GROMACS .gro file of C-alpha atoms in nm:
model
   70
    1MET     CA    1  -2.215  -5.531  -1.259
    2SER     CA    2  -2.279  -5.158  -1.277
    3VAL     CA    3  -2.397  -4.980  -1.589
    4ALA     CA    4  -2.219  -4.668  -1.717
    5PHE     CA    5  -2.402  -4.418  -1.936
    6LYS     CA    6  -2.216  -4.197  -2.182
    7ALA     CA    7  -2.311  -3.830  -2.155
    8SER     CA    8  -2.186  -3.487  -2.252
    9CYS     CA    9  -2.223  -3.135  -2.119
   10PRO     CA   10  -2.362  -2.867  -2.352
   11ASP     CA   11  -2.189  -2.595  -2.145
   12CYS     CA   12  -1.826  -2.711  -2.125
   13ARG     CA   13  -1.855  -2.983  -2.395
   14ALA     CA   14  -1.689  -3.244  -2.175
   15ARG     CA   15  -1.770  -3.610  -2.247
   16PHE     CA   16  -1.783  -3.860  -1.964
   17GLU     CA   17  -1.954  -4.168  -1.822
   18LEU     CA   18  -2.205  -4.155  -1.537
   19ASP     CA   19  -2.341  -4.432  -1.318
   20ALA     CA   20  -2.715  -4.477  -1.259
   21GLY     CA   21  -2.696  -4.290  -0.928
   22SER     CA   22  -2.574  -3.974  -1.103
   23LEU     CA   23  -2.876  -3.950  -1.334
   24ARG     CA   24  -3.240  -3.865  -1.270
   25LEU     CA   25  -3.524  -3.947  -1.505
   26ALA     CA   26  -3.859  -3.765  -1.507
   27ILE     CA   27  -4.144  -3.924  -1.702
   28GLY     CA   28  -4.430  -3.688  -1.771
   29GLY     CA   29  -4.741  -3.689  -1.983
   30SER     CA   30  -4.572  -3.539  -2.287
   31ARG     CA   31  -4.238  -3.523  -2.467
   32ARG     CA   32  -4.173  -3.184  -2.311
   33THR     CA   33  -4.211  -3.320  -1.958
   34THR     CA   34  -4.008  -3.638  -2.010
   35PHE     CA   35  -3.636  -3.576  -1.959
   36TYR     CA   36  -3.323  -3.688  -1.780
   37SER     CA   37  -3.091  -3.468  -1.582
   38PHE     CA   38  -2.751  -3.473  -1.417
   39THR     CA   39  -2.481  -3.241  -1.290
   40CYS     CA   40  -2.172  -3.215  -1.510
   41PRO     CA   41  -1.875  -3.363  -1.321
   42GLU     CA   42  -1.639  -3.120  -1.498
   43CYS     CA   43  -1.804  -2.777  -1.466
   44GLU     CA   44  -2.086  -2.865  -1.221
   45ALA     CA   45  -2.352  -2.717  -1.451
   46PRO     CA   46  -2.702  -2.866  -1.420
   47VAL     CA   47  -2.790  -3.047  -1.744
   48ARG     CA   48  -3.140  -3.141  -1.861
   49LYS     CA   49  -3.198  -3.332  -2.185
   50PRO     CA   50  -3.514  -3.470  -2.348
   51ALA     CA   51  -3.570  -3.845  -2.313
   52GLY     CA   52  -3.744  -4.029  -2.594
   53GLU     CA   53  -3.887  -4.377  -2.561
   54ARG     CA   54  -3.554  -4.555  -2.624
   55ILE     CA   55  -3.365  -4.339  -2.372
   56VAL     CA   56  -3.634  -4.405  -2.111
   57GLU     CA   57  -3.598  -4.781  -2.173
   58LEU     CA   58  -3.219  -4.770  -2.142
   59LEU     CA   59  -3.218  -4.557  -1.828
   60THR     CA   60  -3.489  -4.749  -1.644
   61GLY     CA   61  -3.328  -5.079  -1.744
   62GLY     CA   62  -2.997  -4.952  -1.610
   63GLY     CA   63  -3.143  -4.867  -1.269
   64VAL     CA   64  -3.175  -4.488  -1.296
   65SER     CA   65  -3.407  -4.338  -1.034
   66THR     CA   66  -3.736  -4.241  -1.198
   67LEU     CA   67  -3.993  -3.978  -1.107
   68ARG     CA   68  -4.333  -4.011  -1.271
   69SER     CA   69  -4.562  -3.711  -1.295
   70VAL     CA   70  -4.919  -3.698  -1.419
   0.00000   0.00000   0.00000
């Protein structure tokens, strides 16, 4: 069973679902350095959004590739 994550693009305002392979999660030492990113499938804009504790839990639980920085 694959997990689909709902997302939206701030540039073109499209709404869509992405699989875990389409998202990247970076966990840093602060709120500013913890975020997830993806490329909009509609307009191909790079999107970066902050990831709070709950988002990190959902994404890691759904198999999203995670990069940890110190």
